[in-house]
Short mmCIF file of C-alpha atoms and ligand atoms in Angstrom, two decimals:
data_model
loop_
_atom_site.label_atom_id
_atom_site.label_comp_id
_atom_site.label_asym_id
_atom_site.label_seq_id
_atom_site.Cartn_x
_atom_site.Cartn_y
_atom_site.Cartn_z
CA MET A 273 26.81 -39.48 54.77
CA LYS A 274 25.95 -43.17 54.44
CA ASP A 275 25.57 -44.53 50.91
CA ILE A 276 21.95 -44.98 49.85
CA MET A 277 21.29 -47.92 47.56
CA ILE A 278 17.96 -48.25 45.76
CA LEU A 279 16.57 -51.25 43.91
CA ALA A 280 14.33 -49.83 41.17
CA ILE A 281 11.69 -51.48 38.99
CA GLU A 282 10.20 -50.10 35.75
CA THR A 283 7.41 -51.82 33.81
CA SER A 284 5.22 -48.95 32.62
CA CYS A 285 5.14 -49.90 28.93
CA ASP A 286 7.04 -52.52 26.93
CA GLU A 287 10.36 -52.73 28.78
CA THR A 288 10.86 -54.87 31.87
CA SER A 289 13.72 -53.27 33.75
CA VAL A 290 15.38 -53.56 37.16
CA ALA A 291 18.35 -51.47 38.35
CA VAL A 292 20.47 -50.91 41.42
CA VAL A 293 21.48 -47.27 41.90
CA LYS A 294 23.74 -45.77 44.56
CA ASN A 295 23.33 -42.19 45.82
CA GLY A 296 21.14 -41.11 42.93
CA LYS A 297 23.96 -41.29 40.38
CA ASP A 298 26.08 -44.44 40.42
CA ILE A 299 24.42 -47.16 38.35
CA LEU A 300 25.51 -50.55 39.66
CA SER A 301 23.23 -52.36 37.21
CA ASN A 302 20.45 -51.50 34.76
CA VAL A 303 18.96 -54.57 33.08
CA VAL A 304 16.38 -53.92 30.37
CA ALA A 305 14.38 -56.68 28.64
CA SER A 306 12.75 -55.14 25.59
CA GLN A 307 9.57 -56.57 24.08
CA ILE A 308 9.83 -54.63 20.83
CA LYS A 309 10.05 -57.80 18.69
CA SER A 310 6.74 -59.11 20.09
CA HIS A 311 4.92 -55.85 19.39
CA GLN A 312 6.51 -55.14 16.00
CA ARG A 313 4.16 -57.41 14.09
CA PHE A 314 1.18 -55.44 15.49
CA GLY A 315 2.78 -52.07 14.68
CA GLY A 316 2.39 -50.88 18.28
CA VAL A 317 2.33 -52.01 21.90
CA VAL A 318 -0.46 -54.48 22.69
CA PRO A 319 -1.22 -53.97 26.41
CA GLU A 320 -2.22 -57.55 27.22
CA VAL A 321 0.88 -58.94 25.48
CA ALA A 322 3.04 -56.40 27.36
CA SER A 323 1.67 -57.43 30.80
CA ARG A 324 2.25 -61.11 30.09
CA HIS A 325 5.84 -60.47 29.06
CA HIS A 326 6.45 -58.49 32.24
CA VAL A 327 5.19 -61.43 34.31
CA GLU A 328 7.52 -63.80 32.45
CA GLN A 329 10.54 -61.52 32.61
CA MET A 330 10.32 -59.97 36.07
CA ASN A 331 12.18 -62.58 38.13
CA VAL A 332 14.83 -63.15 35.46
CA VAL A 333 15.55 -59.42 35.15
CA LEU A 334 15.54 -58.94 38.93
CA ASP A 335 18.05 -61.76 39.48
CA GLU A 336 20.28 -60.44 36.73
CA ALA A 337 20.22 -56.87 38.09
CA LEU A 338 21.17 -58.06 41.60
CA LYS A 339 23.89 -60.31 40.17
CA GLN A 340 25.41 -57.57 38.02
CA ALA A 341 25.38 -55.12 40.93
CA ASN A 342 26.79 -57.81 43.20
CA VAL A 343 24.25 -57.06 45.95
CA CYS A 344 21.40 -58.88 47.75
CA VAL A 345 17.99 -57.37 48.43
CA GLU A 346 19.04 -57.24 52.12
CA ASP A 347 21.74 -54.70 51.17
CA VAL A 348 19.45 -52.09 49.61
CA ASP A 349 17.86 -49.18 51.48
CA ALA A 350 14.59 -49.00 49.57
CA ILE A 351 12.56 -50.51 46.73
CA ALA A 352 11.40 -47.99 44.11
CA VAL A 353 8.83 -48.64 41.41
CA THR A 354 7.13 -46.69 38.62
CA HIS A 355 3.46 -46.28 39.61
CA GLY A 356 2.42 -44.20 36.57
CA PRO A 357 1.87 -42.98 33.97
CA GLY A 358 1.67 -46.08 31.77
CA LEU A 359 -0.36 -49.14 30.89
CA VAL A 360 -2.30 -50.33 33.91
CA GLY A 361 -1.58 -54.05 33.51
CA SER A 362 2.12 -53.41 32.90
CA LEU A 363 2.43 -51.06 35.87
CA LEU A 364 0.72 -53.57 38.15
CA VAL A 365 3.32 -56.26 37.44
CA GLY A 366 6.17 -53.99 38.58
CA ILE A 367 4.21 -52.67 41.54
CA THR A 368 3.32 -56.18 42.71
CA ALA A 369 6.97 -57.27 42.50
CA ALA A 370 8.11 -54.15 44.38
CA LYS A 371 5.50 -54.60 47.12
CA ALA A 372 6.43 -58.26 47.55
CA LEU A 373 10.11 -57.35 47.95
CA ALA A 374 9.35 -54.45 50.31
CA MET A 375 7.20 -56.68 52.48
CA ALA A 376 9.44 -59.76 52.48
CA TYR A 377 12.62 -57.78 53.22
CA ASP A 378 11.01 -55.05 55.32
CA LYS A 379 12.23 -52.20 53.10
CA PRO A 380 10.57 -48.85 52.46
CA LEU A 381 8.61 -48.61 49.20
CA ILE A 382 8.99 -45.56 46.94
CA ALA A 383 6.39 -44.80 44.24
CA THR A 384 8.08 -42.91 41.40
CA ASN A 385 6.61 -41.01 38.46
CA HIS A 386 7.89 -42.40 35.14
CA MET A 387 8.34 -38.90 33.71
CA ALA A 388 10.36 -37.78 36.75
CA GLY A 389 12.55 -40.79 35.98
CA HIS A 390 13.09 -39.60 32.40
CA ILE A 391 14.17 -36.16 33.71
CA TYR A 392 16.50 -37.61 36.35
CA ALA A 393 18.23 -39.84 33.77
CA ALA A 394 20.13 -36.65 32.84
CA GLN A 395 21.87 -36.78 36.20
CA VAL A 396 24.08 -39.59 34.90
CA VAL A 397 25.74 -36.89 32.80
CA LYS A 398 25.85 -34.08 35.36
CA PRO A 399 23.96 -32.85 38.44
CA LEU A 400 20.67 -31.08 37.76
CA GLU A 401 20.92 -27.32 38.30
CA PHE A 402 17.93 -25.23 39.27
CA PRO A 403 15.86 -23.47 38.14
CA ALA A 404 15.54 -25.89 35.23
CA VAL A 405 13.12 -26.61 32.41
CA SER A 406 12.71 -30.12 30.99
CA LEU A 407 11.47 -30.91 27.53
CA LEU A 408 9.96 -34.40 27.84
CA VAL A 409 9.43 -36.11 24.52
CA SER A 410 8.41 -39.75 24.41
CA GLY A 411 5.91 -42.15 22.88
CA GLY A 412 3.19 -41.00 25.26
CA HIS A 413 4.24 -37.49 26.27
CA THR A 414 5.26 -34.10 24.94
CA GLU A 415 5.68 -31.78 27.91
CA LEU A 416 7.57 -28.78 29.20
CA VAL A 417 8.18 -29.02 32.94
CA TYR A 418 9.57 -26.29 35.19
CA MET A 419 11.61 -27.34 38.24
CA LYS A 420 12.51 -24.86 40.97
CA GLU A 421 14.30 -27.56 42.99
CA HIS A 422 14.50 -31.34 43.37
CA ASN A 423 11.11 -33.11 43.39
CA ALA A 424 9.22 -29.92 42.43
CA PHE A 425 7.59 -30.35 39.04
CA GLU A 426 5.35 -27.76 37.39
CA LEU A 427 3.78 -28.78 34.10
CA ILE A 428 3.87 -25.58 32.02
CA GLY A 429 2.89 -27.01 28.63
CA GLN A 430 1.92 -30.23 26.92
CA THR A 431 0.53 -31.65 23.70
CA ARG A 432 -3.15 -31.12 23.10
CA ASP A 433 -3.37 -34.22 20.92
CA ASP A 434 -0.63 -36.63 19.75
CA ALA A 435 2.66 -37.15 21.55
CA VAL A 436 5.74 -36.54 19.44
CA GLY A 437 6.96 -40.17 19.60
CA GLU A 438 3.47 -41.32 18.64
CA ALA A 439 3.58 -39.02 15.57
CA TYR A 440 7.02 -40.41 14.64
CA ASP A 441 5.72 -43.97 14.93
CA LYS A 442 2.64 -43.22 12.78
CA ILE A 443 4.74 -41.64 10.04
CA GLY A 444 7.12 -44.59 10.36
CA ARG A 445 4.23 -46.94 9.63
CA LEU A 446 3.18 -44.79 6.66
CA LEU A 447 6.71 -45.16 5.25
CA HIS A 448 6.74 -48.91 6.01
CA LEU A 449 9.62 -48.53 8.45
CA PRO A 450 10.05 -50.99 11.32
CA TYR A 451 8.26 -50.15 14.60
CA PRO A 452 9.01 -47.96 16.49
CA GLY A 453 9.74 -45.60 13.62
CA GLY A 454 11.47 -42.73 15.44
CA LYS A 455 15.05 -43.84 14.98
CA ALA A 456 14.58 -44.83 11.32
CA ILE A 457 12.91 -41.49 10.48
CA ASP A 458 15.75 -39.64 12.22
CA GLU A 459 18.27 -41.51 10.04
CA LEU A 460 16.28 -40.94 6.83
CA ALA A 461 15.85 -37.25 7.71
CA SER A 462 19.61 -36.82 8.03
CA ILE A 463 20.03 -37.58 4.31
CA GLY A 464 16.94 -35.65 3.11
CA LYS A 465 15.85 -32.03 2.68
CA ASP A 466 12.81 -30.09 3.89
CA THR A 467 11.15 -29.93 0.47
CA TYR A 468 7.52 -30.51 1.55
CA HIS A 469 7.23 -27.59 4.02
CA PHE A 470 4.67 -29.00 6.45
CA PRO A 471 2.83 -26.73 8.94
CA ARG A 472 4.27 -25.68 12.31
CA ALA A 473 1.18 -25.68 14.54
CA MET A 474 0.83 -23.02 17.27
CA ILE A 475 4.46 -21.98 16.85
CA ASN A 476 3.73 -18.28 17.35
CA GLU A 477 1.19 -18.65 20.14
CA LYS A 478 2.25 -17.36 23.54
CA HIS A 479 1.75 -20.54 25.52
CA PHE A 480 3.76 -23.71 25.92
CA ASP A 481 1.28 -26.24 24.53
CA PHE A 482 1.89 -28.29 21.40
CA SER A 483 -0.32 -29.81 18.72
CA LEU A 484 1.04 -32.54 16.47
CA SER A 485 -2.04 -34.16 14.94
CA GLY A 486 -2.31 -31.54 12.16
CA LEU A 487 1.26 -32.20 11.09
CA LYS A 488 0.66 -35.95 11.13
CA SER A 489 -2.47 -35.53 8.96
CA ALA A 490 -0.63 -33.20 6.56
CA VAL A 491 2.08 -35.81 6.01
CA ILE A 492 -0.46 -38.63 5.57
CA ASN A 493 -2.54 -36.53 3.13
CA ARG A 494 0.54 -35.62 1.11
CA VAL A 495 1.42 -39.31 0.69
CA HIS A 496 -2.18 -40.32 -0.15
CA ASN A 497 -2.46 -37.52 -2.74
CA ALA A 498 0.78 -38.60 -4.36
CA ASN A 499 -0.42 -42.23 -4.43
CA GLN A 500 -3.74 -41.24 -6.02
CA LYS A 501 -1.98 -39.25 -8.74
CA GLY A 502 0.57 -41.98 -9.30
CA GLU A 503 3.38 -39.59 -8.24
CA SER A 504 6.34 -40.84 -6.29
CA ILE A 505 7.41 -39.35 -2.96
CA GLN A 506 10.96 -39.09 -1.69
CA PRO A 507 10.92 -40.83 1.69
CA GLU A 508 14.10 -39.10 2.87
CA ASN A 509 12.70 -35.66 1.98
CA LEU A 510 9.35 -36.52 3.54
CA ALA A 511 11.14 -37.63 6.74
CA ALA A 512 13.35 -34.53 6.71
CA SER A 513 10.32 -32.24 6.19
CA PHE A 514 8.32 -33.92 8.98
CA GLN A 515 11.29 -33.77 11.33
CA ALA A 516 12.04 -30.13 10.48
CA SER A 517 8.47 -29.19 11.51
CA VAL A 518 8.67 -31.17 14.74
CA ILE A 519 12.04 -29.72 15.69
CA ASP A 520 11.04 -26.14 14.82
CA VAL A 521 7.98 -26.31 17.05
CA LEU A 522 9.74 -28.09 19.94
CA ALA A 523 12.74 -25.76 19.80
CA THR A 524 10.70 -22.55 19.52
CA LYS A 525 8.49 -23.39 22.54
CA THR A 526 11.49 -24.57 24.55
CA ILE A 527 13.43 -21.37 23.86
CA GLN A 528 10.36 -19.35 24.92
CA ALA A 529 10.15 -21.37 28.18
CA VAL A 530 13.83 -21.19 29.17
CA LYS A 531 13.79 -17.43 28.61
CA GLN A 532 10.56 -16.79 30.52
CA TYR A 533 11.59 -18.96 33.49
CA GLU A 534 15.20 -17.68 33.45
CA VAL A 535 16.59 -21.16 33.92
CA LYS A 536 20.16 -22.31 34.44
CA GLN A 537 19.64 -25.65 32.72
CA LEU A 538 17.55 -27.31 30.03
CA ILE A 539 17.06 -31.06 30.31
CA VAL A 540 15.81 -32.92 27.24
CA ALA A 541 14.55 -36.41 28.05
CA GLY A 542 12.35 -39.33 26.95
CA GLY A 543 12.75 -41.67 23.98
CA VAL A 544 12.67 -38.85 21.39
CA ALA A 545 15.59 -37.13 23.16
CA ALA A 546 17.69 -39.65 21.22
CA ASN A 547 16.78 -37.72 18.05
CA LYS A 548 19.99 -36.37 16.50
CA GLY A 549 18.31 -33.47 14.71
CA LEU A 550 16.62 -32.30 17.93
CA ARG A 551 19.85 -32.65 19.91
CA ASN A 552 21.88 -30.63 17.42
CA ARG A 553 19.30 -27.85 17.18
CA LEU A 554 18.85 -27.48 20.95
CA ILE A 555 22.60 -27.60 21.65
CA GLN A 556 23.05 -24.75 19.15
CA GLU A 557 20.13 -22.70 20.48
CA MET A 558 21.17 -23.08 24.14
CA GLN A 559 24.75 -22.17 23.27
CA ASN A 560 23.45 -18.90 21.80
CA LEU A 561 21.55 -18.25 25.05
CA SER A 562 24.42 -19.42 27.33
CA ILE A 563 22.12 -21.97 28.96
CA ASP A 564 23.40 -25.39 29.93
CA VAL A 565 21.65 -28.24 28.08
CA VAL A 566 21.76 -31.86 29.23
CA PHE A 567 20.63 -35.00 27.43
CA PRO A 568 20.71 -38.40 29.11
CA PRO A 569 23.15 -40.81 27.46
CA MET A 570 21.57 -42.46 24.40
CA HIS A 571 21.07 -45.81 26.16
CA MET A 572 19.15 -44.06 28.95
CA CYS A 573 16.75 -42.05 26.75
CA GLY A 574 14.37 -45.00 26.43
CA ASP A 575 12.59 -46.62 29.37
CA ASN A 576 14.87 -48.13 32.00
CA ALA A 577 14.85 -48.68 35.75
CA ALA A 578 18.07 -46.77 36.53
CA MET A 579 16.27 -43.49 35.81
CA VAL A 580 13.61 -44.52 38.35
CA GLY A 581 16.31 -45.33 40.92
CA ILE A 582 17.88 -41.88 40.44
CA ALA A 583 14.58 -40.01 40.82
CA ALA A 584 13.65 -42.18 43.82
CA TYR A 585 16.85 -41.19 45.65
CA TYR A 586 15.50 -37.63 46.05
CA GLN A 587 12.20 -39.02 47.33
CA TYR A 588 14.18 -41.16 49.79
CA LEU A 589 15.94 -38.05 51.11
CA GLU A 590 12.51 -36.50 51.79
CA ASN A 591 11.11 -39.69 53.38
CA ASP A 592 8.54 -39.83 50.61
CA PHE A 593 7.55 -43.47 51.13
CA SER A 594 4.38 -45.31 50.09
CA PRO A 595 2.20 -47.80 51.92
CA LEU A 596 1.87 -51.38 50.68
CA SER A 597 -1.61 -50.46 49.45
CA LEU A 598 0.10 -48.61 46.54
CA ASN A 599 -1.87 -48.87 43.29
CA ALA A 600 -1.10 -48.13 39.65
CA GLN A 601 -1.98 -44.65 38.36
CA PRO A 602 -2.09 -44.98 34.55
CA GLY A 603 -2.92 -41.29 34.04
CA LEU A 604 -0.51 -39.87 36.63
CA SER A 605 0.90 -36.47 35.69
CA LEU A 606 3.85 -34.55 37.10
O1 KG4 B 308 10.41 -42.93 26.38
P1 KG4 B 308 10.16 -44.06 25.46
O2 KG4 B 308 11.20 -45.15 25.35
O3 KG4 B 308 8.82 -44.78 25.80
C1 KG4 B 308 7.73 -44.06 26.30
O4 KG4 B 308 7.69 -43.83 27.52
O5 KG4 B 308 6.92 -43.66 25.43
O6 KG4 B 308 9.91 -43.41 24.00
C2 KG4 B 308 9.65 -44.20 22.87
C3 KG4 B 308 9.49 -43.29 21.66
C4 KG4 B 308 9.00 -44.03 20.41
O7 KG4 B 308 7.88 -43.33 19.90
C5 KG4 B 308 10.19 -43.96 19.45
O8 KG4 B 308 9.83 -43.94 18.09
C6 KG4 B 308 10.83 -42.66 19.87
O9 KG4 B 308 10.75 -42.68 21.28
N1 KG4 B 308 12.23 -42.54 19.45
C7 KG4 B 308 12.67 -41.59 18.59
C8 KG4 B 308 14.05 -41.82 18.38
N2 KG4 B 308 14.41 -42.92 19.13
C9 KG4 B 308 13.27 -43.34 19.77
N3 KG4 B 308 12.01 -40.58 17.99
C10 KG4 B 308 12.73 -39.77 17.18
N4 KG4 B 308 14.04 -39.94 16.93
C11 KG4 B 308 14.75 -40.93 17.50
N5 KG4 B 308 16.05 -41.06 17.25
ZN1 ZN B 309 9.14 -43.44 28.85
#
């Protein structure tokens, strides 16, 4: 079969990224321009600032991705772009660039779901095997997704309030850690102990939904109470206790899902999939159940265009192309 080369664009949040991917697995380039430094001083992503950065970065990142892959736009078989979920202004920058390229070079346009991209990032490690369940944990999402085959996504559970990455970032701010706080909390947690025993919401309920706002409030209240009484808190134990709750809930629901859906593979993806505690726990649990578990490589857990190019390959095989009237879908779900 002929090689299929896809030029992919990702601008859903605060990373401007362009990649060239061959046959849904070989990454010829994956250039990511992060805006974290610009958003750090605000303690979170400022949508208007993000869109402006994407506009400034898009051509630079595109040129660099083509150069690193040693290809021209003429050589690629399709242009793929994230059309949701994400920030509307950010998405529109990527979509506009993709449409312009598709029109100027007469290439098919593929509209890819950002969360599908996160799942397909695992394919860099090994081919997806079905049936599969994905645990998607990022700054905006906490979801369990069942996949019977390629391109078939069934959302079986999700957070009813905060996303797990969002909770990490809020606790990070509480502990005066640099934004985004996930990585720093993970590191602190590795040297602390679960001494605070925070709640594990809905852990015994027979559904696959999550709730993280209660845990976040419990941690914030604990710190405020200590401050009022003039007591000190141990940041490493607080981080370890928060993380232990998060991991217990995520792992328990995931185990329930992989058993009920009798899957061959568990895929853990999204920015929080970089969490060492979560990785270790799920590797152990899946080993006990003899279920294969795949994590994308660390550098592909966060937002990047290669993951979009991998997911788009399977859309290409099904002729799932979009018209040039494609619009952003900020609230798109799987
Ligand atoms: O997938 P992603 O890059 O962007 C979204 O689509 O949201 O995820 C970003 C999130 C942030 O909340 C960040 O704090 C979190 O991933 N994160 C982590 C770790 N590394 C990044 N959370 C926990 N532990 C980590 N090691
Ligand atoms: Zn993401």
